[in-house]
């Protein structure tokens, strides 16, 4: 039926497939933290799309670091996770941040980050006289002063992205309000860089998005993840 090849360690020891343990990361999970004598939980976040907190980094010590040392890898808090609720507060990033800053203890509901890659083709429009016109509008709105890792989609209007959404049946492959555009082709590394690349891109290009992991229920796929 096939073979499994396992690389040996530097000392020459090999491992059988049964000895290798895979830790699937749940799409959503819950964390309880106690601040105690610490001044914070050691968790740095961005308000991201105004409805969730996006974990940008973790402190080397403190409650979060201690929690991560005590749990299995699949349940550890990680950079890129989305905090969708804190002590009952949800749907508003400022309210969630207030709970995370002032409550002790705090119960967090987390969604893992997933990455979505789309291949799009942006062409120039043709004028009424047959001459080449302007680039096709993207139809995506983002914050006037973007920051952090990428561009949070605030609205999808008429243009390239809306046309793509109309053609695609799978909701996970559409661009949704709340998605974060983190790459345009090879251009990554911050919101301003991504914004410049997106405004200038022509022809076929790769668009990289991140969003909170979707949730599946008994009826199938739930799109609630796109509004977090």
GROMACS .gro file of C-alpha atoms in nm:
model
  228
    1UNK     CA    1   0.000   0.000   0.000
    2UNK     CA    2   0.293   0.233   0.058
    3UNK     CA    3   0.581   0.308   0.287
    4UNK     CA    4   0.654   0.553   0.564
    5UNK     CA    5   1.002   0.697   0.590
    6UNK     CA    6   1.113   0.846   0.917
    7UNK     CA    7   1.435   1.043   0.949
    8UNK     CA    8   1.673   0.945   1.227
    9UNK     CA    9   1.793   1.181   1.496
   10UNK     CA   10   2.153   1.315   1.505
   11UNK     CA   11   2.258   1.020   1.720
   12UNK     CA   12   2.139   0.776   1.456
   13UNK     CA   13   1.827   0.664   1.641
   14UNK     CA   14   1.529   0.592   1.418
   15UNK     CA   15   1.161   0.605   1.509
   16UNK     CA   16   0.878   0.377   1.408
   17UNK     CA   17   0.559   0.546   1.281
   18UNK     CA   18   0.375   0.435   1.595
   19UNK     CA   19   0.619   0.639   1.807
   20UNK     CA   20   0.540   0.965   1.627
   21UNK     CA   21   0.261   1.160   1.789
   22UNK     CA   22   0.057   1.413   1.590
   23UNK     CA   23  -0.113   1.691   1.787
   24UNK     CA   24  -0.405   1.833   1.586
   25UNK     CA   25  -0.485   2.188   1.695
   26UNK     CA   26  -0.854   2.244   1.767
   27UNK     CA   27  -1.024   2.520   1.568
   28UNK     CA   28  -1.158   2.667   1.891
   29UNK     CA   29  -1.077   2.620   2.257
   30UNK     CA   30  -1.111   2.786   2.597
   31UNK     CA   31  -0.841   2.915   2.832
   32UNK     CA   32  -0.867   3.022   3.197
   33UNK     CA   33  -0.591   3.252   3.323
   34UNK     CA   34  -0.514   3.403   3.663
   35UNK     CA   35  -0.308   3.722   3.682
   36UNK     CA   36  -0.217   3.696   4.050
   37UNK     CA   37   0.077   3.921   4.140
   38UNK     CA   38   0.161   3.995   3.775
   39UNK     CA   39   0.075   4.330   3.618
   40UNK     CA   40  -0.065   4.168   3.304
   41UNK     CA   41  -0.132   3.828   3.151
   42UNK     CA   42   0.172   3.858   2.923
   43UNK     CA   43  -0.040   3.862   2.611
   44UNK     CA   44  -0.002   4.133   2.345
   45UNK     CA   45  -0.289   4.194   2.106
   46UNK     CA   46  -0.422   4.414   1.827
   47UNK     CA   47  -0.788   4.514   1.795
   48UNK     CA   48  -0.762   4.385   1.437
   49UNK     CA   49  -1.113   4.400   1.292
   50UNK     CA   50  -1.283   4.584   1.586
   51UNK     CA   51  -1.469   4.265   1.689
   52UNK     CA   52  -1.184   4.039   1.806
   53UNK     CA   53  -0.837   4.061   1.958
   54UNK     CA   54  -0.556   3.930   1.740
   55UNK     CA   55  -0.262   3.787   1.935
   56UNK     CA   56   0.055   3.956   1.809
   57UNK     CA   57   0.308   3.821   2.060
   58UNK     CA   58   0.351   3.650   2.396
   59UNK     CA   59   0.574   3.748   2.689
   60UNK     CA   60   0.853   3.510   2.788
   61UNK     CA   61   0.716   3.488   3.141
   62UNK     CA   62   0.386   3.554   3.319
   63UNK     CA   63   0.049   3.378   3.331
   64UNK     CA   64   0.030   3.291   2.960
   65UNK     CA   65   0.383   3.151   2.953
   66UNK     CA   66   0.304   2.946   3.266
   67UNK     CA   67  -0.020   2.819   3.112
   68UNK     CA   68   0.159   2.714   2.791
   69UNK     CA   69   0.412   2.514   2.991
   70UNK     CA   70   0.136   2.318   3.163
   71UNK     CA   71  -0.078   2.214   2.866
   72UNK     CA   72  -0.034   1.995   2.559
   73UNK     CA   73   0.102   2.175   2.247
   74UNK     CA   74  -0.234   2.174   2.069
   75UNK     CA   75  -0.391   2.381   2.349
   76UNK     CA   76  -0.114   2.639   2.385
   77UNK     CA   77  -0.189   3.002   2.312
   78UNK     CA   78   0.002   3.116   2.005
   79UNK     CA   79   0.078   3.425   1.800
   80UNK     CA   80  -0.193   3.459   1.537
   81UNK     CA   81  -0.476   3.328   1.753
   82UNK     CA   82  -0.803   3.525   1.768
   83UNK     CA   83  -0.959   3.601   2.106
   84UNK     CA   84  -1.331   3.614   2.033
   85UNK     CA   85  -1.460   3.636   2.391
   86UNK     CA   86  -1.333   3.727   2.739
   87UNK     CA   87  -1.551   3.674   3.048
   88UNK     CA   88  -1.867   3.696   2.842
   89UNK     CA   89  -1.766   4.004   2.638
   90UNK     CA   90  -1.775   3.940   2.263
   91UNK     CA   91  -1.834   4.119   1.935
   92UNK     CA   92  -1.642   4.432   2.040
   93UNK     CA   93  -1.262   4.437   2.057
   94UNK     CA   94  -1.250   4.721   2.311
   95UNK     CA   95  -1.485   4.535   2.546
   96UNK     CA   96  -1.280   4.216   2.516
   97UNK     CA   97  -0.959   4.412   2.581
   98UNK     CA   98  -1.113   4.574   2.888
   99UNK     CA   99  -1.188   4.229   3.034
  100UNK     CA  100  -0.840   4.105   2.948
  101UNK     CA  101  -0.683   4.411   3.110
  102UNK     CA  102  -0.890   4.438   3.428
  103UNK     CA  103  -1.049   4.102   3.514
  104UNK     CA  104  -0.879   3.838   3.724
  105UNK     CA  105  -0.928   3.555   3.653
  106UNK     CA  106  -1.031   3.568   3.288
  107UNK     CA  107  -1.186   3.298   3.070
  108UNK     CA  108  -1.094   3.338   2.703
  109UNK     CA  109  -1.256   3.178   2.401
  110UNK     CA  110  -1.001   3.136   2.123
  111UNK     CA  111  -1.018   3.065   1.751
  112UNK     CA  112  -0.708   2.949   1.568
  113UNK     CA  113  -0.579   3.143   1.270
  114UNK     CA  114  -0.612   2.989   0.926
  115UNK     CA  115  -0.453   3.111   0.603
  116UNK     CA  116  -0.633   3.133   0.270
  117UNK     CA  117  -0.459   3.184  -0.064
  118UNK     CA  118  -0.642   3.307  -0.375
  119UNK     CA  119  -0.517   3.350  -0.731
  120UNK     CA  120  -0.673   3.659  -0.892
  121UNK     CA  121  -0.630   3.837  -1.225
  122UNK     CA  122  -0.652   4.216  -1.237
  123UNK     CA  123  -0.683   4.364  -1.584
  124UNK     CA  124  -0.714   4.710  -1.726
  125UNK     CA  125  -1.061   4.823  -1.832
  126UNK     CA  126  -1.143   4.914  -2.190
  127UNK     CA  127  -1.270   5.265  -2.264
  128UNK     CA  128  -1.572   5.328  -2.487
  129UNK     CA  129  -1.341   5.425  -2.774
  130UNK     CA  130  -1.158   5.095  -2.747
  131UNK     CA  131  -0.847   5.233  -2.583
  132UNK     CA  132  -0.694   5.090  -2.269
  133UNK     CA  133  -0.833   5.240  -1.950
  134UNK     CA  134  -0.764   5.233  -1.579
  135UNK     CA  135  -0.699   4.922  -1.374
  136UNK     CA  136  -1.008   4.733  -1.262
  137UNK     CA  137  -1.104   4.862  -0.918
  138UNK     CA  138  -1.039   4.621  -0.634
  139UNK     CA  139  -1.357   4.720  -0.449
  140UNK     CA  140  -1.204   4.657  -0.106
  141UNK     CA  141  -1.204   4.911   0.176
  142UNK     CA  142  -0.959   4.903   0.465
  143UNK     CA  143  -0.874   5.132   0.754
  144UNK     CA  144  -0.755   5.483   0.669
  145UNK     CA  145  -0.450   5.427   0.888
  146UNK     CA  146  -0.362   5.058   0.851
  147UNK     CA  147  -0.111   4.906   1.089
  148UNK     CA  148   0.019   4.575   1.221
  149UNK     CA  149   0.046   4.266   1.003
  150UNK     CA  150  -0.197   4.341   0.723
  151UNK     CA  151  -0.509   4.511   0.593
  152UNK     CA  152  -0.839   4.429   0.761
  153UNK     CA  153  -1.121   4.420   0.506
  154UNK     CA  154  -1.383   4.673   0.619
  155UNK     CA  155  -1.611   4.647   0.313
  156UNK     CA  156  -1.633   4.466  -0.023
  157UNK     CA  157  -1.779   4.687  -0.294
  158UNK     CA  158  -1.814   4.656  -0.671
  159UNK     CA  159  -1.488   4.547  -0.832
  160UNK     CA  160  -1.244   4.260  -0.871
  161UNK     CA  161  -1.302   4.107  -0.526
  162UNK     CA  162  -1.682   4.124  -0.552
  163UNK     CA  163  -1.664   3.962  -0.898
  164UNK     CA  164  -1.452   3.683  -0.751
  165UNK     CA  165  -1.697   3.629  -0.467
  166UNK     CA  166  -1.987   3.605  -0.715
  167UNK     CA  167  -1.810   3.327  -0.907
  168UNK     CA  168  -1.712   3.117  -0.605
  169UNK     CA  169  -1.958   2.885  -0.430
  170UNK     CA  170  -1.734   2.778  -0.140
  171UNK     CA  171  -1.769   3.042   0.136
  172UNK     CA  172  -1.420   2.965   0.269
  173UNK     CA  173  -1.272   3.080  -0.063
  174UNK     CA  174  -1.454   3.412  -0.068
  175UNK     CA  175  -1.315   3.740   0.070
  176UNK     CA  176  -1.516   3.851   0.374
  177UNK     CA  177  -1.540   4.161   0.589
  178UNK     CA  178  -1.302   4.098   0.879
  179UNK     CA  179  -1.046   3.905   0.674
  180UNK     CA  180  -0.690   4.033   0.701
  181UNK     CA  181  -0.490   4.066   0.378
  182UNK     CA  182  -0.131   3.981   0.473
  183UNK     CA  183   0.032   3.931   0.134
  184UNK     CA  184   0.014   4.030  -0.231
  185UNK     CA  185   0.241   3.800  -0.427
  186UNK     CA  186   0.580   3.810  -0.255
  187UNK     CA  187   0.499   4.141  -0.086
  188UNK     CA  188   0.445   4.088   0.287
  189UNK     CA  189   0.571   4.242   0.605
  190UNK     CA  190   0.325   4.501   0.733
  191UNK     CA  191   0.002   4.677   0.646
  192UNK     CA  192   0.156   4.973   0.461
  193UNK     CA  193   0.368   4.750   0.239
  194UNK     CA  194   0.068   4.527   0.161
  195UNK     CA  195  -0.152   4.831   0.087
  196UNK     CA  196   0.099   4.973  -0.162
  197UNK     CA  197   0.138   4.637  -0.336
  198UNK     CA  198  -0.237   4.585  -0.356
  199UNK     CA  199  -0.300   4.926  -0.509
  200UNK     CA  200  -0.035   4.872  -0.778
  201UNK     CA  201  -0.079   4.503  -0.862
  202UNK     CA  202  -0.165   4.404  -1.220
  203UNK     CA  203  -0.215   4.075  -1.401
  204UNK     CA  204  -0.231   3.743  -1.222
  205UNK     CA  205  -0.134   3.758  -0.856
  206UNK     CA  206  -0.159   3.567  -0.529
  207UNK     CA  207  -0.364   3.716  -0.247
  208UNK     CA  208  -0.293   3.584   0.105
  209UNK     CA  209  -0.556   3.620   0.379
  210UNK     CA  210  -0.581   3.519   0.743
  211UNK     CA  211  -0.900   3.476   0.943
  212UNK     CA  212  -1.035   3.300   1.248
  213UNK     CA  213  -1.087   2.929   1.189
  214UNK     CA  214  -1.440   2.839   1.075
  215UNK     CA  215  -1.671   2.632   1.292
  216UNK     CA  216  -1.858   2.325   1.172
  217UNK     CA  217  -2.189   2.223   1.323
  218UNK     CA  218  -2.441   1.942   1.264
  219UNK     CA  219  -2.581   2.127   0.965
  220UNK     CA  220  -2.239   2.161   0.806
  221UNK     CA  221  -2.026   2.472   0.761
  222UNK     CA  222  -2.105   2.775   0.971
  223UNK     CA  223  -2.013   3.117   0.834
  224UNK     CA  224  -2.026   3.279   1.177
  225UNK     CA  225  -1.646   3.286   1.171
  226UNK     CA  226  -1.652   3.569   0.919
  227UNK     CA  227  -1.814   3.803   1.166
  228UNK     CA  228  -1.623   3.632   1.451
   0.00000   0.00000   0.00000
